[in-house]
Amino acid sequence: DVQLVESGGALVQPGGSLRVSCAVSGFTFSDYWMTWVRQSPGRGLERVATINGDGSQKYYVDSVKGRFTISRDNAKNSLYLQMNSLRAEDSAVYYCARNVRRDLDYWGQGTLVTVSS
Amino acid sequence: DVVMTQTPLSSPVTLGQPASISCRSSQSLVHSDGNTYLSWLQQRPGQPPRLLIYEISNRFSGVPDRFSGSGAGTDFTLTISRVEAEDVGVYYCTQGTHSPRTFGQGTKVEIK
């Protein structure tokens, strides 16, 4: 079975940093693009970042460019999102999701990031 | 960015009755490859989103056949033929044709 399990969410002060992770199983990780999507009451669902199978292509929403970095370790079947210079508006549940063609077919259960002093 | 607008935002329905949700995009969702990457997600209370329908009308693995999708271009519809208690939640349309992917604001389906 395909499984995606996020971890690393926490309470962080504004301006701080955090790395969230997504451990996957049940499929050949390196064959798939992967995406981070966040969900907050104020902003709804928002695609944050996407990465291709070998990590050579990365795409970000404008609001996180220069602050967030998506990466992956195919040997460890893991996806990461390094978040720096965090702001209150980055507070959200962060989901990792698998890309198939131009859809997101499997989602993790999410990890909560709260940015507050 | 492509704006996805859903109506209604809330849909109280009677068990066993049909429900319908509309989604309109600000641009055509027909991709240059000829496909239309419009999908529907279901989010039950306390759960992550789950893919229901992809490319307008294809049910994802394990999705009951009471869920169906239709539409073309900029106008799309998700229909639940007979609502069951487990269908309570929020439904989102999302497009993958244009970058970045965007989502509708969600429609809450609840039982009357």
PDB file of C-alpha atoms in Angstrom:
ATOM      1  CA  ASP A   1       0.000   0.000   0.000  1.00  0.00           C
ATOM      2  CA  VAL A   2       1.106   3.544  -0.744  1.00  0.00           C
ATOM      3  CA  GLN A   3       1.881   5.435   2.454  1.00  0.00           C
ATOM      4  CA  LEU A   4       3.110   8.968   3.094  1.00  0.00           C
ATOM      5  CA  VAL A   5       3.900  10.006   6.655  1.00  0.00           C
ATOM      6  CA  GLU A   6       4.822  13.581   7.522  1.00  0.00           C
ATOM      7  CA  SER A   7       6.708  14.627  10.620  1.00  0.00           C
ATOM      8  CA  GLY A   8       8.554  17.571  12.081  1.00  0.00           C
ATOM      9  CA  GLY A   9       5.750  20.071  12.587  1.00  0.00           C
ATOM     10  CA  ALA A  10       6.168  22.335  15.608  1.00  0.00           C
ATOM     11  CA  LEU A  11       5.576  25.732  17.207  1.00  0.00           C
ATOM     12  CA  VAL A  12       8.196  28.150  15.897  1.00  0.00           C
ATOM     13  CA  GLN A  13       8.825  31.814  16.526  1.00  0.00           C
ATOM     14  CA  PRO A  14       8.544  34.304  13.661  1.00  0.00           C
ATOM     15  CA  GLY A  15      11.824  34.434  11.789  1.00  0.00           C
ATOM     16  CA  GLY A  16      12.707  30.908  12.833  1.00  0.00           C
ATOM     17  CA  SER A  17      13.417  27.785  10.807  1.00  0.00           C
ATOM     18  CA  LEU A  18      11.953  24.315  10.624  1.00  0.00           C
ATOM     19  CA  ARG A  19      12.332  21.235   8.463  1.00  0.00           C
ATOM     20  CA  VAL A  20       9.384  18.946   7.856  1.00  0.00           C
ATOM     21  CA  SER A  21       9.788  15.482   6.406  1.00  0.00           C
ATOM     22  CA  CYS A  22       7.688  12.955   4.522  1.00  0.00           C
ATOM     23  CA  ALA A  23       8.579   9.272   4.630  1.00  0.00           C
ATOM     24  CA  VAL A  24       7.055   7.228   1.839  1.00  0.00           C
ATOM     25  CA  SER A  25       6.578   3.527   1.201  1.00  0.00           C
ATOM     26  CA  GLY A  26       4.706   1.228  -1.129  1.00  0.00           C
ATOM     27  CA  PHE A  27       6.016   2.639  -4.412  1.00  0.00           C
ATOM     28  CA  THR A  28       9.255   3.432  -6.224  1.00  0.00           C
ATOM     29  CA  PHE A  29       9.834   6.906  -4.818  1.00  0.00           C
ATOM     30  CA  SER A  30      12.335   8.054  -7.440  1.00  0.00           C
ATOM     31  CA  ASP A  31       9.789   7.501 -10.230  1.00  0.00           C
ATOM     32  CA  TYR A  32       7.464  10.220  -8.973  1.00  0.00           C
ATOM     33  CA  TRP A  33       7.302  13.956  -8.703  1.00  0.00           C
ATOM     34  CA  MET A  34       6.245  15.042  -5.221  1.00  0.00           C
ATOM     35  CA  THR A  35       4.468  18.111  -3.878  1.00  0.00           C
ATOM     36  CA  TRP A  36       3.993  19.910  -0.579  1.00  0.00           C
ATOM     37  CA  VAL A  37       0.537  21.417  -0.084  1.00  0.00           C
ATOM     38  CA  ARG A  38      -0.472  23.463   2.931  1.00  0.00           C
ATOM     39  CA  GLN A  39      -3.890  24.142   4.398  1.00  0.00           C
ATOM     40  CA  SER A  40      -4.890  26.957   6.679  1.00  0.00           C
ATOM     41  CA  PRO A  41      -8.274  28.453   7.606  1.00  0.00           C
ATOM     42  CA  GLY A  42      -7.391  31.750   6.000  1.00  0.00           C
ATOM     43  CA  ARG A  43      -5.742  30.539   2.791  1.00  0.00           C
ATOM     44  CA  GLY A  44      -7.416  27.189   2.134  1.00  0.00           C
ATOM     45  CA  LEU A  45      -5.372  24.650   0.189  1.00  0.00           C
ATOM     46  CA  GLU A  46      -2.203  26.005  -1.417  1.00  0.00           C
ATOM     47  CA  ARG A  47       0.482  24.213  -3.387  1.00  0.00           C
ATOM     48  CA  VAL A  48       3.777  25.214  -1.783  1.00  0.00           C
ATOM     49  CA  ALA A  49       6.482  23.377  -3.720  1.00  0.00           C
ATOM     50  CA  THR A  50       6.989  20.566  -6.222  1.00  0.00           C
ATOM     51  CA  ILE A  51      10.062  18.498  -7.072  1.00  0.00           C
ATOM     52  CA  ASN A  52      10.774  16.024  -9.852  1.00  0.00           C
ATOM     53  CA  GLY A  53      11.996  12.475  -9.427  1.00  0.00           C
ATOM     54  CA  ASP A  54      15.737  13.141  -9.358  1.00  0.00           C
ATOM     55  CA  GLY A  55      15.508  16.484  -7.579  1.00  0.00           C
ATOM     56  CA  SER A  56      16.789  18.527 -10.502  1.00  0.00           C
ATOM     57  CA  GLN A  57      13.592  20.541 -10.994  1.00  0.00           C
ATOM     58  CA  LYS A  58      11.905  22.499  -8.214  1.00  0.00           C
ATOM     59  CA  TYR A  59       8.956  24.857  -8.263  1.00  0.00           C
ATOM     60  CA  TYR A  60       7.664  27.148  -5.548  1.00  0.00           C
ATOM     61  CA  VAL A  61       4.708  29.391  -4.870  1.00  0.00           C
ATOM     62  CA  ASP A  62       5.840  33.023  -5.015  1.00  0.00           C
ATOM     63  CA  SER A  63       5.194  33.639  -1.330  1.00  0.00           C
ATOM     64  CA  VAL A  64       7.854  31.130  -0.239  1.00  0.00           C
ATOM     65  CA  LYS A  65      10.523  31.662  -2.894  1.00  0.00           C
ATOM     66  CA  GLY A  66      13.880  32.353  -1.309  1.00  0.00           C
ATOM     67  CA  ARG A  67      12.674  31.115   2.093  1.00  0.00           C
ATOM     68  CA  PHE A  68      11.629  27.483   1.553  1.00  0.00           C
ATOM     69  CA  THR A  69      13.590  24.669  -0.078  1.00  0.00           C
ATOM     70  CA  ILE A  70      12.122  21.372  -1.225  1.00  0.00           C
ATOM     71  CA  SER A  71      14.457  18.399  -1.469  1.00  0.00           C
ATOM     72  CA  ARG A  72      14.429  14.631  -1.501  1.00  0.00           C
ATOM     73  CA  ASP A  73      16.624  11.675  -0.625  1.00  0.00           C
ATOM     74  CA  ASN A  74      15.647   8.806  -2.894  1.00  0.00           C
ATOM     75  CA  ALA A  75      17.889   6.385  -1.014  1.00  0.00           C
ATOM     76  CA  LYS A  76      15.896   7.110   2.138  1.00  0.00           C
ATOM     77  CA  ASN A  77      12.483   7.374   0.421  1.00  0.00           C
ATOM     78  CA  SER A  78      12.060  10.767   1.998  1.00  0.00           C
ATOM     79  CA  LEU A  79      10.875  14.205   0.968  1.00  0.00           C
ATOM     80  CA  TYR A  80      11.757  17.380   2.858  1.00  0.00           C
ATOM     81  CA  LEU A  81      10.705  20.995   3.140  1.00  0.00           C
ATOM     82  CA  GLN A  82      13.211  23.341   4.769  1.00  0.00           C
ATOM     83  CA  MET A  83      11.419  26.485   5.904  1.00  0.00           C
ATOM     84  CA  ASN A  84      13.402  29.581   6.880  1.00  0.00           C
ATOM     85  CA  SER A  85      12.383  33.102   7.864  1.00  0.00           C
ATOM     86  CA  LEU A  86       8.993  31.791   8.926  1.00  0.00           C
ATOM     87  CA  ARG A  87       6.068  34.172   9.156  1.00  0.00           C
ATOM     88  CA  ALA A  88       2.712  33.954  10.890  1.00  0.00           C
ATOM     89  CA  GLU A  89       1.032  33.403   7.531  1.00  0.00           C
ATOM     90  CA  ASP A  90       3.068  30.208   7.040  1.00  0.00           C
ATOM     91  CA  SER A  91       1.101  28.594   9.875  1.00  0.00           C
ATOM     92  CA  ALA A  92      -0.744  25.643   8.383  1.00  0.00           C
ATOM     93  CA  VAL A  93      -1.030  21.906   8.149  1.00  0.00           C
ATOM     94  CA  TYR A  94       1.587  20.762   5.643  1.00  0.00           C
ATOM     95  CA  TYR A  95       0.783  17.736   3.499  1.00  0.00           C
ATOM     96  CA  CYS A  96       3.044  15.839   1.160  1.00  0.00           C
ATOM     97  CA  ALA A  97       1.384  14.342  -1.893  1.00  0.00           C
ATOM     98  CA  ARG A  98       2.415  12.145  -4.785  1.00  0.00           C
ATOM     99  CA  ASN A  99       2.123  13.476  -8.335  1.00  0.00           C
ATOM    100  CA  VAL A 100       0.740  11.262 -11.076  1.00  0.00           C
ATOM    101  CA  ARG A 101       0.490  12.903 -14.476  1.00  0.00           C
ATOM    102  CA  ARG A 102      -0.965  16.235 -13.382  1.00  0.00           C
ATOM    103  CA  ASP A 103      -2.879  14.995 -10.348  1.00  0.00           C
ATOM    104  CA  LEU A 104      -2.106  14.446  -6.676  1.00  0.00           C
ATOM    105  CA  ASP A 105      -3.214  10.896  -6.033  1.00  0.00           C
ATOM    106  CA  TYR A 106      -1.999  10.064  -2.515  1.00  0.00           C
ATOM    107  CA  TRP A 107      -1.691  12.425   0.434  1.00  0.00           C
ATOM    108  CA  GLY A 108      -0.128  12.076   3.848  1.00  0.00           C
ATOM    109  CA  GLN A 109      -1.988  12.827   7.072  1.00  0.00           C
ATOM    110  CA  GLY A 110      -0.266  16.214   7.501  1.00  0.00           C
ATOM    111  CA  THR A 111       1.957  17.909  10.059  1.00  0.00           C
ATOM    112  CA  LEU A 112       1.044  21.141  11.854  1.00  0.00           C
ATOM    113  CA  VAL A 113       3.343  24.141  11.702  1.00  0.00           C
ATOM    114  CA  THR A 114       2.495  27.082  13.945  1.00  0.00           C
ATOM    115  CA  VAL A 115       4.460  30.312  13.712  1.00  0.00           C
ATOM    116  CA  SER A 116       3.854  32.444  16.764  1.00  0.00           C
ATOM    117  CA  SER A 117       5.705  34.275  19.501  1.00  0.00           C
TER     118      SER A 117
ATOM    119  CA  ASP B   1      -3.047  32.062 -11.409  1.00  0.00           C
ATOM    120  CA  VAL B   2      -6.223  30.190 -12.356  1.00  0.00           C
ATOM    121  CA  VAL B   3      -9.052  30.951  -9.958  1.00  0.00           C
ATOM    122  CA  MET B   4     -11.351  28.054  -9.079  1.00  0.00           C
ATOM    123  CA  THR B   5     -14.802  29.049  -7.855  1.00  0.00           C
ATOM    124  CA  GLN B   6     -17.101  26.511  -6.238  1.00  0.00           C
ATOM    125  CA  THR B   7     -20.821  26.756  -5.618  1.00  0.00           C
ATOM    126  CA  PRO B   8     -22.500  26.317  -3.262  1.00  0.00           C
ATOM    127  CA  LEU B   9     -20.153  26.741  -0.308  1.00  0.00           C
ATOM    128  CA  SER B  10     -22.483  24.681   1.844  1.00  0.00           C
ATOM    129  CA  SER B  11     -24.861  21.916   0.849  1.00  0.00           C
ATOM    130  CA  PRO B  12     -27.235  20.400   3.409  1.00  0.00           C
ATOM    131  CA  VAL B  13     -28.606  17.186   1.961  1.00  0.00           C
ATOM    132  CA  THR B  14     -30.965  14.435   3.017  1.00  0.00           C
ATOM    133  CA  LEU B  15     -29.555  10.926   3.291  1.00  0.00           C
ATOM    134  CA  GLY B  16     -30.248   9.002   0.120  1.00  0.00           C
ATOM    135  CA  GLN B  17     -30.803  12.141  -1.937  1.00  0.00           C
ATOM    136  CA  PRO B  18     -28.454  13.469  -4.622  1.00  0.00           C
ATOM    137  CA  ALA B  19     -25.995  16.308  -4.176  1.00  0.00           C
ATOM    138  CA  SER B  20     -24.248  18.380  -6.775  1.00  0.00           C
ATOM    139  CA  ILE B  21     -21.285  20.764  -6.568  1.00  0.00           C
ATOM    140  CA  SER B  22     -20.190  23.131  -9.309  1.00  0.00           C
ATOM    141  CA  CYS B  23     -16.702  24.361 -10.036  1.00  0.00           C
ATOM    142  CA  ARG B  24     -15.802  27.089 -12.503  1.00  0.00           C
ATOM    143  CA  SER B  25     -12.290  27.998 -13.589  1.00  0.00           C
ATOM    144  CA  SER B  26     -11.139  31.444 -14.719  1.00  0.00           C
ATOM    145  CA  GLN B  27      -9.428  29.893 -17.776  1.00  0.00           C
ATOM    146  CA  SER B  28     -10.000  26.823 -19.886  1.00  0.00           C
ATOM    147  CA  LEU B  29      -8.477  23.737 -18.290  1.00  0.00           C
ATOM    148  CA  VAL B  30      -7.801  21.966 -21.580  1.00  0.00           C
ATOM    149  CA  HIS B  31      -4.076  21.208 -21.634  1.00  0.00           C
ATOM    150  CA  SER B  32      -1.967  21.348 -24.797  1.00  0.00           C
ATOM    151  CA  ASP B  33      -1.822  17.533 -24.652  1.00  0.00           C
ATOM    152  CA  GLY B  34      -5.610  17.444 -25.091  1.00  0.00           C
ATOM    153  CA  ASN B  35      -6.420  16.324 -21.571  1.00  0.00           C
ATOM    154  CA  THR B  36      -8.292  18.333 -18.951  1.00  0.00           C
ATOM    155  CA  TYR B  37      -6.674  18.098 -15.534  1.00  0.00           C
ATOM    156  CA  LEU B  38      -9.604  18.860 -13.288  1.00  0.00           C
ATOM    157  CA  SER B  39      -9.949  16.679 -10.223  1.00  0.00           C
ATOM    158  CA  TRP B  40     -12.079  16.503  -7.100  1.00  0.00           C
ATOM    159  CA  LEU B  41     -10.900  15.883  -3.554  1.00  0.00           C
ATOM    160  CA  GLN B  42     -12.861  14.818  -0.488  1.00  0.00           C
ATOM    161  CA  GLN B  43     -11.806  15.819   2.998  1.00  0.00           C
ATOM    162  CA  ARG B  44     -13.681  14.120   5.791  1.00  0.00           C
ATOM    163  CA  PRO B  45     -13.589  15.748   9.237  1.00  0.00           C
ATOM    164  CA  GLY B  46     -10.135  15.377  10.783  1.00  0.00           C
ATOM    165  CA  GLN B  47      -8.731  13.655   7.702  1.00  0.00           C
ATOM    166  CA  PRO B  48      -6.394  14.723   4.900  1.00  0.00           C
ATOM    167  CA  PRO B  49      -7.745  15.346   1.414  1.00  0.00           C
ATOM    168  CA  ARG B  50      -8.335  12.238  -0.684  1.00  0.00           C
ATOM    169  CA  LEU B  51      -8.517  12.030  -4.482  1.00  0.00           C
ATOM    170  CA  LEU B  52     -12.001  11.110  -5.699  1.00  0.00           C
ATOM    171  CA  ILE B  53     -12.160  12.011  -9.383  1.00  0.00           C
ATOM    172  CA  TYR B  54      -9.378  12.861 -11.826  1.00  0.00           C
ATOM    173  CA  GLU B  55      -9.420  14.258 -15.366  1.00  0.00           C
ATOM    174  CA  ILE B  56     -13.034  15.402 -15.016  1.00  0.00           C
ATOM    175  CA  SER B  57     -14.763  12.044 -14.749  1.00  0.00           C
ATOM    176  CA  ASN B  58     -12.437   9.176 -13.786  1.00  0.00           C
ATOM    177  CA  ARG B  59     -13.033   7.659 -10.371  1.00  0.00           C
ATOM    178  CA  PHE B  60      -9.870   6.978  -8.410  1.00  0.00           C
ATOM    179  CA  SER B  61      -9.171   3.541  -6.960  1.00  0.00           C
ATOM    180  CA  GLY B  62     -11.707   2.514  -4.327  1.00  0.00           C
ATOM    181  CA  VAL B  63     -14.107   5.403  -4.911  1.00  0.00           C
ATOM    182  CA  PRO B  64     -17.767   4.313  -4.871  1.00  0.00           C
ATOM    183  CA  ASP B  65     -19.675   4.630  -8.115  1.00  0.00           C
ATOM    184  CA  ARG B  66     -22.205   7.005  -6.543  1.00  0.00           C
ATOM    185  CA  PHE B  67     -19.572   9.694  -7.180  1.00  0.00           C
ATOM    186  CA  SER B  68     -19.379  11.024 -10.719  1.00  0.00           C
ATOM    187  CA  GLY B  69     -17.796  13.976 -12.446  1.00  0.00           C
ATOM    188  CA  SER B  70     -18.694  15.851 -15.596  1.00  0.00           C
ATOM    189  CA  GLY B  71     -18.017  19.044 -17.485  1.00  0.00           C
ATOM    190  CA  ALA B  72     -15.652  20.590 -19.960  1.00  0.00           C
ATOM    191  CA  GLY B  73     -13.581  23.709 -20.565  1.00  0.00           C
ATOM    192  CA  THR B  74     -14.281  25.922 -17.572  1.00  0.00           C
ATOM    193  CA  ASP B  75     -17.386  24.375 -16.001  1.00  0.00           C
ATOM    194  CA  PHE B  76     -17.389  21.171 -14.005  1.00  0.00           C
ATOM    195  CA  THR B  77     -19.697  19.280 -11.678  1.00  0.00           C
ATOM    196  CA  LEU B  78     -19.307  16.649  -8.983  1.00  0.00           C
ATOM    197  CA  THR B  79     -22.440  14.624  -8.327  1.00  0.00           C
ATOM    198  CA  ILE B  80     -23.189  12.238  -5.494  1.00  0.00           C
ATOM    199  CA  SER B  81     -26.119  10.146  -6.654  1.00  0.00           C
ATOM    200  CA  ARG B  82     -27.321   9.116  -3.176  1.00  0.00           C
ATOM    201  CA  VAL B  83     -25.625  10.746  -0.219  1.00  0.00           C
ATOM    202  CA  GLU B  84     -24.508   8.470   2.599  1.00  0.00           C
ATOM    203  CA  ALA B  85     -23.441   9.455   6.109  1.00  0.00           C
ATOM    204  CA  GLU B  86     -19.773   8.777   5.283  1.00  0.00           C
ATOM    205  CA  ASP B  87     -19.899  11.426   2.529  1.00  0.00           C
ATOM    206  CA  VAL B  88     -20.022  14.265   5.055  1.00  0.00           C
ATOM    207  CA  GLY B  89     -17.045  16.554   4.608  1.00  0.00           C
ATOM    208  CA  VAL B  90     -15.591  19.250   2.406  1.00  0.00           C
ATOM    209  CA  TYR B  91     -15.128  18.776  -1.328  1.00  0.00           C
ATOM    210  CA  TYR B  92     -12.558  20.655  -3.371  1.00  0.00           C
ATOM    211  CA  CYS B  93     -11.981  20.982  -7.064  1.00  0.00           C
ATOM    212  CA  THR B  94      -8.394  21.461  -8.184  1.00  0.00           C
ATOM    213  CA  GLN B  95      -6.716  22.039 -11.519  1.00  0.00           C
ATOM    214  CA  GLY B  96      -3.340  20.763 -12.658  1.00  0.00           C
ATOM    215  CA  THR B  97      -3.425  22.094 -16.219  1.00  0.00           C
ATOM    216  CA  HIS B  98      -1.803  25.437 -15.478  1.00  0.00           C
ATOM    217  CA  SER B  99       1.070  26.114 -13.118  1.00  0.00           C
ATOM    218  CA  PRO B 100       0.719  26.666 -10.249  1.00  0.00           C
ATOM    219  CA  ARG B 101      -1.910  24.115  -9.244  1.00  0.00           C
ATOM    220  CA  THR B 102      -4.868  25.874  -7.644  1.00  0.00           C
ATOM    221  CA  PHE B 103      -7.810  24.767  -5.546  1.00  0.00           C
ATOM    222  CA  GLY B 104     -11.399  25.824  -5.062  1.00  0.00           C
ATOM    223  CA  GLN B 105     -12.443  27.199  -1.700  1.00  0.00           C
ATOM    224  CA  GLY B 106     -14.326  24.034  -0.789  1.00  0.00           C
ATOM    225  CA  THR B 107     -17.967  22.988  -0.445  1.00  0.00           C
ATOM    226  CA  LYS B 108     -19.165  21.588   2.845  1.00  0.00           C
ATOM    227  CA  VAL B 109     -21.597  18.680   2.518  1.00  0.00           C
ATOM    228  CA  GLU B 110     -23.622  18.013   5.627  1.00  0.00           C
ATOM    229  CA  ILE B 111     -26.690  16.000   6.481  1.00  0.00           C
ATOM    230  CA  LYS B 112     -29.959  17.853   7.066  1.00  0.00           C
TER     231      LYS B 112
END
